[in-house]
Short mmCIF file of C-alpha atoms and ligand atoms in Angstrom, two decimals:
data_model
loop_
_atom_site.label_atom_id
_atom_site.label_comp_id
_atom_site.label_asym_id
_atom_site.label_seq_id
_atom_site.Cartn_x
_atom_site.Cartn_y
_atom_site.Cartn_z
CA MET A 1 -67.87 -75.74 9.89
CA SER A 2 -64.15 -76.36 9.70
CA ILE A 3 -62.48 -75.10 6.52
CA LYS A 4 -60.05 -77.94 6.59
CA PRO A 5 -62.10 -80.33 4.28
CA ASN A 6 -62.34 -77.58 1.67
CA LEU A 7 -58.67 -76.88 2.01
CA LEU A 8 -57.72 -80.62 1.43
CA GLU A 9 -60.12 -80.56 -1.43
CA LYS A 10 -58.81 -77.51 -2.94
CA ALA A 11 -55.12 -78.97 -2.53
CA TYR A 12 -56.33 -82.07 -4.44
CA GLN A 13 -58.29 -80.29 -7.18
CA THR A 14 -55.77 -77.33 -7.82
CA ASN A 15 -52.59 -78.65 -6.67
CA ASP A 16 -52.04 -75.26 -4.84
CA LEU A 17 -52.31 -73.86 -1.50
CA THR A 18 -51.20 -70.52 -0.07
CA ARG A 19 -48.65 -70.13 2.51
CA GLU A 20 -51.42 -69.00 5.04
CA GLU A 21 -53.65 -71.98 4.06
CA ILE A 22 -50.75 -74.49 4.50
CA THR A 23 -49.92 -72.99 8.04
CA TYR A 24 -53.57 -73.09 9.02
CA LEU A 25 -53.86 -76.73 7.99
CA LEU A 26 -50.63 -77.76 9.84
CA GLU A 27 -51.77 -75.99 12.99
CA ASN A 28 -55.17 -77.31 12.96
CA ILE A 29 -54.92 -80.87 11.37
CA THR A 30 -56.82 -83.63 13.14
CA PRO A 31 -56.25 -87.49 12.82
CA ALA A 32 -59.38 -87.70 10.82
CA ASP A 33 -58.00 -84.85 8.47
CA ARG A 34 -54.77 -86.75 8.12
CA GLU A 35 -56.52 -89.81 6.84
CA ILE A 36 -58.36 -87.88 4.20
CA LEU A 37 -55.13 -86.32 3.21
CA TYR A 38 -53.17 -89.29 2.90
CA SER A 39 -55.92 -90.82 0.63
CA LEU A 40 -56.07 -87.81 -1.71
CA ALA A 41 -52.18 -87.77 -1.90
CA LEU A 42 -52.33 -91.72 -2.75
CA LYS A 43 -54.79 -91.03 -5.37
CA THR A 44 -52.71 -88.21 -6.98
CA LYS A 45 -49.68 -90.50 -6.89
CA GLN A 46 -51.60 -93.14 -8.69
CA ALA A 47 -52.98 -90.79 -11.24
CA TYR A 48 -49.45 -89.67 -12.20
CA TYR A 49 -47.35 -92.84 -11.51
CA GLY A 50 -49.76 -95.76 -10.99
CA ASP A 51 -48.90 -98.34 -8.24
CA LYS A 52 -45.33 -98.33 -9.30
CA VAL A 53 -42.53 -97.74 -6.68
CA PHE A 54 -39.11 -97.06 -8.21
CA LEU A 55 -36.06 -98.57 -6.74
CA ARG A 56 -32.60 -96.76 -6.56
CA GLY A 57 -29.43 -98.41 -5.39
CA LEU A 58 -27.78 -96.17 -2.83
CA ILE A 59 -23.95 -96.25 -2.53
CA GLU A 60 -22.68 -94.25 0.43
CA PHE A 61 -19.07 -94.05 -0.77
CA SER A 62 -17.50 -91.70 1.87
CA ASN A 63 -18.40 -90.35 5.21
CA ILE A 64 -15.66 -87.68 5.23
CA CYS A 65 -17.24 -84.20 5.34
CA ARG A 66 -15.76 -80.75 5.31
CA GLN A 67 -19.22 -79.19 6.57
CA ASP A 68 -20.30 -79.12 10.16
CA CYS A 69 -24.06 -79.20 9.99
CA LEU A 70 -25.39 -79.25 13.72
CA TYR A 71 -27.64 -82.08 13.20
CA CYS A 72 -25.51 -84.58 11.12
CA GLY A 73 -23.65 -87.58 12.51
CA ILE A 74 -20.77 -87.32 10.13
CA ARG A 75 -20.25 -83.43 10.49
CA ALA A 76 -16.51 -82.61 10.46
CA SER A 77 -16.35 -82.04 14.18
CA ASN A 78 -17.54 -85.47 15.27
CA ALA A 79 -14.22 -86.95 16.29
CA LYS A 80 -15.95 -90.29 17.13
CA VAL A 81 -16.85 -91.41 13.76
CA GLU A 82 -14.53 -93.87 12.06
CA ARG A 83 -14.03 -92.37 8.72
CA TYR A 84 -13.89 -94.20 5.37
CA ARG A 85 -13.60 -93.60 1.76
CA LEU A 86 -14.34 -96.18 -1.06
CA THR A 87 -11.96 -96.10 -3.88
CA PRO A 88 -13.32 -95.63 -7.48
CA GLU A 89 -12.65 -99.33 -8.08
CA GLU A 90 -14.74 -100.28 -4.91
CA ILE A 91 -17.55 -97.92 -6.01
CA LEU A 92 -17.53 -99.54 -9.40
CA ALA A 93 -17.84 -103.04 -7.68
CA CYS A 94 -20.80 -101.74 -5.80
CA CYS A 95 -22.50 -100.68 -9.10
CA ASP A 96 -21.59 -104.08 -10.43
CA GLN A 97 -23.35 -105.76 -7.58
CA GLY A 98 -26.22 -103.31 -7.82
CA TYR A 99 -26.67 -103.83 -11.52
CA LYS A 100 -26.84 -107.73 -11.04
CA LEU A 101 -29.60 -107.10 -8.25
CA GLY A 102 -31.55 -105.25 -10.99
CA TYR A 103 -31.00 -101.58 -10.16
CA ARG A 104 -30.95 -99.17 -13.12
CA THR A 105 -30.34 -96.12 -10.99
CA PHE A 106 -27.16 -95.69 -9.04
CA VAL A 107 -27.18 -93.00 -6.30
CA LEU A 108 -23.71 -91.89 -5.31
CA GLN A 109 -23.92 -90.24 -2.01
CA SER A 110 -21.11 -88.93 0.26
CA GLY A 111 -20.19 -86.28 2.84
CA GLU A 112 -18.55 -83.21 1.12
CA ASP A 113 -15.18 -84.87 0.64
CA LEU A 114 -12.82 -83.14 -1.77
CA TRP A 115 -10.52 -86.03 -2.11
CA TYR A 116 -12.92 -86.93 -5.02
CA THR A 117 -11.58 -84.14 -7.22
CA GLU A 118 -13.50 -83.13 -10.33
CA GLU A 119 -10.98 -85.30 -12.19
CA ILE A 120 -11.53 -88.45 -10.27
CA LEU A 121 -15.35 -87.82 -10.35
CA VAL A 122 -15.23 -87.37 -14.07
CA GLU A 123 -13.26 -90.61 -14.54
CA LEU A 124 -15.57 -92.58 -12.25
CA ILE A 125 -18.79 -91.31 -13.83
CA SER A 126 -17.45 -91.98 -17.22
CA ALA A 127 -16.60 -95.58 -16.44
CA ILE A 128 -19.99 -96.07 -14.78
CA ARG A 129 -21.63 -94.52 -17.95
CA LYS A 130 -19.59 -96.79 -20.12
CA SER A 131 -20.40 -100.02 -18.35
CA TYR A 132 -24.10 -99.11 -17.96
CA PRO A 133 -25.30 -97.05 -20.67
CA GLU A 134 -28.91 -97.37 -19.89
CA ALA A 135 -28.64 -96.60 -16.23
CA ALA A 136 -29.38 -93.38 -14.51
CA ILE A 137 -26.42 -92.01 -12.39
CA THR A 138 -27.46 -89.88 -9.55
CA LEU A 139 -24.93 -87.68 -7.45
CA SER A 140 -25.54 -86.67 -3.80
CA ILE A 141 -22.19 -85.19 -3.02
CA GLY A 142 -23.01 -81.64 -1.89
CA GLU A 143 -21.82 -78.22 -3.06
CA ARG A 144 -19.33 -77.80 -5.89
CA SER A 145 -18.71 -75.03 -8.56
CA PRO A 146 -21.24 -74.87 -11.33
CA GLU A 147 -18.26 -75.64 -13.71
CA THR A 148 -17.72 -78.91 -11.82
CA TYR A 149 -21.43 -79.70 -11.89
CA GLN A 150 -21.27 -79.14 -15.75
CA ARG A 151 -18.28 -81.47 -16.34
CA LEU A 152 -19.87 -84.15 -14.08
CA PHE A 153 -23.00 -83.88 -16.30
CA ALA A 154 -21.10 -84.00 -19.43
CA ALA A 155 -19.36 -87.18 -18.10
CA GLY A 156 -22.74 -88.85 -17.81
CA ALA A 157 -24.35 -87.98 -14.49
CA ASN A 158 -28.19 -87.45 -14.94
CA ARG A 159 -29.46 -86.41 -11.62
CA PHE A 160 -28.53 -84.61 -8.52
CA LEU A 161 -29.99 -84.87 -4.88
CA MET A 162 -29.26 -81.73 -2.80
CA ARG A 163 -31.91 -80.97 -0.14
CA HIS A 164 -32.48 -77.27 0.55
CA GLU A 165 -32.86 -78.66 4.19
CA THR A 166 -35.06 -75.72 5.22
CA ALA A 167 -36.70 -72.80 3.47
CA SER A 168 -36.08 -70.60 6.60
CA ALA A 169 -33.01 -68.48 5.94
CA GLU A 170 -32.71 -67.88 9.53
CA LEU A 171 -32.95 -71.44 10.59
CA TYR A 172 -30.71 -72.47 7.76
CA GLU A 173 -27.83 -70.17 8.97
CA LYS A 174 -28.18 -71.39 12.65
CA ILE A 175 -27.89 -75.00 11.81
CA HIS A 176 -25.22 -74.80 9.09
CA PRO A 177 -22.41 -72.83 10.43
CA THR A 178 -20.13 -73.54 7.54
CA MET A 179 -22.68 -72.97 4.83
CA HIS A 180 -24.94 -70.29 3.34
CA PHE A 181 -28.68 -70.27 2.53
CA GLU A 182 -28.20 -68.25 -0.69
CA LYS A 183 -25.31 -70.44 -1.82
CA ARG A 184 -27.41 -73.57 -1.54
CA ARG A 185 -30.23 -71.98 -3.49
CA ALA A 186 -27.68 -70.94 -6.35
CA CYS A 187 -26.31 -74.46 -6.47
CA LEU A 188 -29.74 -75.95 -6.85
CA ASN A 189 -30.58 -73.35 -9.56
CA ALA A 190 -27.20 -74.12 -11.40
CA LEU A 191 -28.02 -77.87 -11.38
CA LYS A 192 -31.28 -77.39 -12.88
CA GLU A 193 -30.07 -75.01 -15.34
CA LEU A 194 -27.40 -77.58 -16.42
CA GLY A 195 -30.18 -80.10 -17.37
CA TYR A 196 -29.87 -82.40 -14.28
CA GLN A 197 -33.14 -83.87 -12.87
CA VAL A 198 -32.73 -82.28 -9.60
CA GLY A 199 -33.95 -83.35 -6.09
CA ALA A 200 -34.54 -80.92 -3.22
CA GLY A 201 -36.20 -81.49 0.12
CA PHE A 202 -36.12 -80.80 3.73
CA MET A 203 -36.24 -82.21 7.30
CA VAL A 204 -39.28 -82.02 9.50
CA GLY A 205 -38.99 -81.29 13.15
CA LEU A 206 -35.77 -79.19 13.32
CA PRO A 207 -35.42 -77.34 16.65
CA GLY A 208 -37.33 -74.11 16.34
CA GLN A 209 -38.98 -74.94 12.99
CA THR A 210 -42.54 -73.52 12.67
CA PRO A 211 -45.53 -74.45 10.68
CA ALA A 212 -45.06 -71.28 8.66
CA ASP A 213 -41.40 -72.59 7.99
CA LEU A 214 -42.89 -75.78 6.67
CA ALA A 215 -45.36 -74.00 4.65
CA ASP A 216 -42.40 -72.09 3.08
CA ASP A 217 -40.68 -75.41 2.38
CA LEU A 218 -43.66 -76.58 0.30
CA ARG A 219 -44.01 -73.15 -1.48
CA TYR A 220 -40.27 -73.15 -2.25
CA LEU A 221 -40.73 -76.68 -3.81
CA LYS A 222 -43.94 -75.59 -5.69
CA GLU A 223 -41.90 -72.60 -7.33
CA PHE A 224 -38.64 -74.59 -7.90
CA HIS A 225 -40.44 -77.64 -9.18
CA PRO A 226 -37.74 -80.11 -8.67
CA ASP A 227 -37.92 -83.64 -10.20
CA MET A 228 -37.44 -85.31 -6.82
CA ILE A 229 -38.46 -84.32 -3.22
CA GLY A 230 -36.74 -85.86 -0.23
CA ILE A 231 -38.53 -85.33 3.11
CA GLY A 232 -37.44 -87.08 6.09
CA PRO A 233 -37.95 -86.55 10.09
CA PHE A 234 -34.97 -84.83 11.89
CA ILE A 235 -33.50 -87.55 14.08
CA PRO A 236 -31.15 -86.37 16.78
CA HIS A 237 -27.61 -87.80 16.88
CA SER A 238 -25.98 -87.72 20.34
CA GLU A 239 -22.54 -86.81 19.03
CA THR A 240 -23.88 -83.58 17.61
CA PRO A 241 -24.77 -80.24 19.03
CA LEU A 242 -28.54 -81.06 18.55
CA GLY A 243 -28.22 -84.42 20.10
CA ALA A 244 -30.58 -83.52 23.14
CA GLU A 245 -33.24 -81.92 20.97
CA LYS A 246 -36.57 -83.62 20.11
CA GLY A 247 -36.80 -85.06 16.68
CA GLY A 248 -39.51 -84.97 14.04
CA THR A 249 -42.52 -87.19 14.35
CA LEU A 250 -43.89 -89.85 12.03
CA GLU A 251 -47.27 -88.05 11.64
CA ASP A 252 -45.83 -84.65 10.94
CA THR A 253 -43.38 -86.13 8.13
CA LEU A 254 -46.23 -88.01 6.57
CA VAL A 255 -48.30 -84.99 6.35
CA MET A 256 -45.47 -83.09 4.65
CA VAL A 257 -44.98 -86.06 2.15
CA ALA A 258 -48.68 -85.96 1.40
CA LEU A 259 -48.90 -82.24 0.95
CA ALA A 260 -45.77 -82.37 -1.24
CA ARG A 261 -47.48 -85.06 -3.49
CA LEU A 262 -50.72 -82.76 -3.83
CA LEU A 263 -48.66 -79.55 -4.52
CA ILE A 264 -45.95 -81.05 -6.84
CA PRO A 265 -47.97 -83.93 -8.24
CA ASP A 266 -45.47 -84.97 -10.89
CA SER A 267 -42.53 -85.33 -8.48
CA LEU A 268 -40.62 -88.46 -7.54
CA ILE A 269 -40.86 -88.69 -3.81
CA PRO A 270 -38.90 -91.25 -1.66
CA ALA A 271 -40.08 -93.05 1.33
CA THR A 272 -37.01 -92.05 3.25
CA THR A 273 -34.66 -94.33 5.25
CA ALA A 274 -35.11 -91.82 8.13
CA LEU A 275 -38.83 -92.59 8.14
CA GLY A 276 -38.02 -96.33 8.29
CA THR A 277 -35.71 -95.72 11.14
CA LEU A 278 -38.43 -93.78 13.21
CA ASN A 279 -41.13 -96.54 12.65
CA PRO A 280 -40.80 -99.97 11.44
CA GLN A 281 -43.68 -99.31 8.93
CA GLY A 282 -42.55 -95.66 8.25
CA ARG A 283 -41.57 -96.13 4.59
CA GLU A 284 -44.75 -98.31 3.96
CA LEU A 285 -46.84 -95.57 5.46
CA ALA A 286 -45.25 -92.98 3.13
CA LEU A 287 -45.98 -95.06 0.19
CA LYS A 288 -49.63 -94.90 1.32
CA ALA A 289 -49.35 -91.20 1.69
CA GLY A 290 -48.00 -90.25 -1.75
CA ALA A 291 -44.32 -91.48 -1.95
CA ASN A 292 -43.22 -93.56 -4.90
CA VAL A 293 -39.53 -94.33 -4.63
CA VAL A 294 -37.42 -96.31 -2.16
CA MET A 295 -33.61 -96.08 -1.91
CA PRO A 296 -32.34 -99.55 -0.67
CA ILE A 297 -28.69 -99.34 0.48
CA ILE A 298 -26.00 -101.18 -1.50
CA THR A 299 -23.00 -99.75 0.37
CA PRO A 300 -20.77 -102.62 1.50
CA THR A 301 -21.75 -103.84 4.92
CA SER A 302 -18.26 -103.54 6.18
CA VAL A 303 -18.62 -99.72 6.30
CA ARG A 304 -22.42 -99.23 6.52
CA LYS A 305 -22.62 -98.46 10.17
CA GLN A 306 -20.02 -95.61 9.81
CA TYR A 307 -22.35 -93.74 7.53
CA GLU A 308 -24.51 -92.68 10.42
CA LEU A 309 -26.15 -89.28 9.76
CA TYR A 310 -28.67 -90.07 12.45
CA GLU A 311 -28.67 -92.64 15.20
CA ASN A 312 -29.93 -96.26 14.94
CA LYS A 313 -30.21 -96.11 11.17
CA ILE A 314 -31.75 -99.27 9.80
CA CYS A 315 -30.08 -101.98 7.71
CA GLY A 316 -26.62 -101.45 9.25
CA ASP A 317 -25.90 -105.25 9.40
CA ASP A 318 -27.49 -106.19 6.09
CA HIS A 319 -26.03 -106.98 2.77
CA PRO A 320 -27.16 -105.40 -0.68
CA GLU A 321 -29.25 -108.45 -1.51
CA ASP A 322 -31.06 -108.48 1.91
CA CYS A 323 -32.14 -105.04 1.19
CA ARG A 324 -33.07 -105.68 -2.30
CA TYR A 325 -35.57 -108.27 -1.54
CA CYS A 326 -36.71 -107.02 1.88
CA ILE A 327 -37.76 -103.79 0.10
CA GLU A 328 -39.39 -105.53 -2.63
CA ARG A 329 -41.46 -107.59 -0.23
CA ARG A 330 -42.51 -104.45 1.74
CA ILE A 331 -43.56 -102.64 -1.41
CA GLN A 332 -45.78 -105.65 -2.31
CA GLU A 333 -47.20 -106.01 1.20
CA ALA A 334 -48.10 -102.39 1.09
CA GLY A 335 -50.09 -103.10 -2.15
CA PHE A 336 -47.64 -101.62 -4.61
CA GLU A 337 -45.39 -102.91 -7.42
CA ALA A 338 -41.55 -102.53 -7.35
CA ASP A 339 -40.27 -101.06 -10.57
CA LEU A 340 -36.48 -101.55 -11.40
CA GLY A 341 -36.42 -99.26 -14.53
CA ARG A 342 -34.79 -95.90 -14.73
CA GLY A 343 -37.97 -94.17 -13.41
CA ASP A 344 -37.52 -90.78 -14.60
CA SER A 345 -39.75 -88.02 -13.36
CA ARG A 346 -42.92 -87.16 -15.42
CA GLN A 347 -41.57 -83.51 -15.58
CA PHE A 348 -38.25 -84.73 -17.08
CA ILE A 349 -40.14 -86.80 -19.69
CA SER A 350 -42.18 -84.14 -20.99
CA ARG A 351 -39.33 -81.60 -21.02
N1 5AD B 401 -31.67 -86.73 11.00
C1 5AD B 401 -32.42 -86.68 9.74
N2 5AD B 401 -31.89 -86.44 8.58
C2 5AD B 401 -30.64 -86.14 8.50
N3 5AD B 401 -29.87 -85.72 7.47
C3 5AD B 401 -28.46 -85.51 7.81
N4 5AD B 401 -28.42 -85.62 9.13
C4 5AD B 401 -29.74 -86.02 9.59
C5 5AD B 401 -30.44 -86.32 10.91
N5 5AD B 401 -29.65 -86.16 12.10
C6 5AD B 401 -30.34 -85.55 6.05
C7 5AD B 401 -30.13 -84.40 5.50
C8 5AD B 401 -29.18 -84.56 4.28
C9 5AD B 401 -29.46 -86.03 4.13
C10 5AD B 401 -28.48 -86.77 3.25
O1 5AD B 401 -29.63 -86.59 5.35
O2 5AD B 401 -31.33 -83.75 5.10
O3 5AD B 401 -29.50 -83.71 3.16
#
């Protein structure tokens, strides 16, 4: 008899699997196993968070980046991108619009753009904090010094998203010519230490990534225990060195989302835009496989298409209000309930 049903049951009952067990599962999973896995992940999500799906307003405020990640469309070497940078006033206007649409979490994401000095960021975060005392401010701006992270936290930032991208040190160094595996981990540790709610995560289907590497991603997350976990398929971008590679699949990504829910049951897991790009129902399927967050874009329509980390990213022509109501409808049609509250992680609430 196959040991897979037992492994799935073990994951559900104990929220734990060894590296070897995960690898075995990934190498041998069948379509029928996947359906069982998704339903166990959904049950787990419901036990921890009910049928709520938290909404976050995503502001992509600059596509200027000093890093040169081989997969990313806004890497420094891509001369074909038209670069933009929103001013602090423009970012505040996005927050205002987002607030009026009901969002109580603002995610400020950008390339690694040092035009936004610590001083500028402190001033911006303080202004957002002052205008919206009850809102959560999430940063996704890449690597800075622990001192800067500390000052941004003191200014009012609550959360920080920084994917570990891959738990394979070798693969990490290969696809990040300007960054280092250990440095990334040190940043994540520092953020957690400072008191941020931290989001880590990885891409699925990177060139050369093995099932054992993906098992290591889950083991790393299990040990690090982040509040948030972002998992998306790698999607090739033609203006990058990985443009001709194969991307990650919907099924493989959903399996990783579901396993993340089983192994780190109290985490907040977004149904990512990359999944929605890969398949029109990708985000809904992720919600049915354990995800419980969606991050609609509130970036001004005039610059949206320039924030293209991967090709054919959805919602490029939409306005913030389109995304707001489109997402709510999708959540309802998938059988869940949109929640506009702050949506802190269970781990954070009990800390
Ligand atoms: N395909 C999928 N995801 C990508 N990201 C960057 N480039 C791509 C791509 N080509 C992801 C990275 C990053 C997040 C903001 O977007 O994981 O952390």
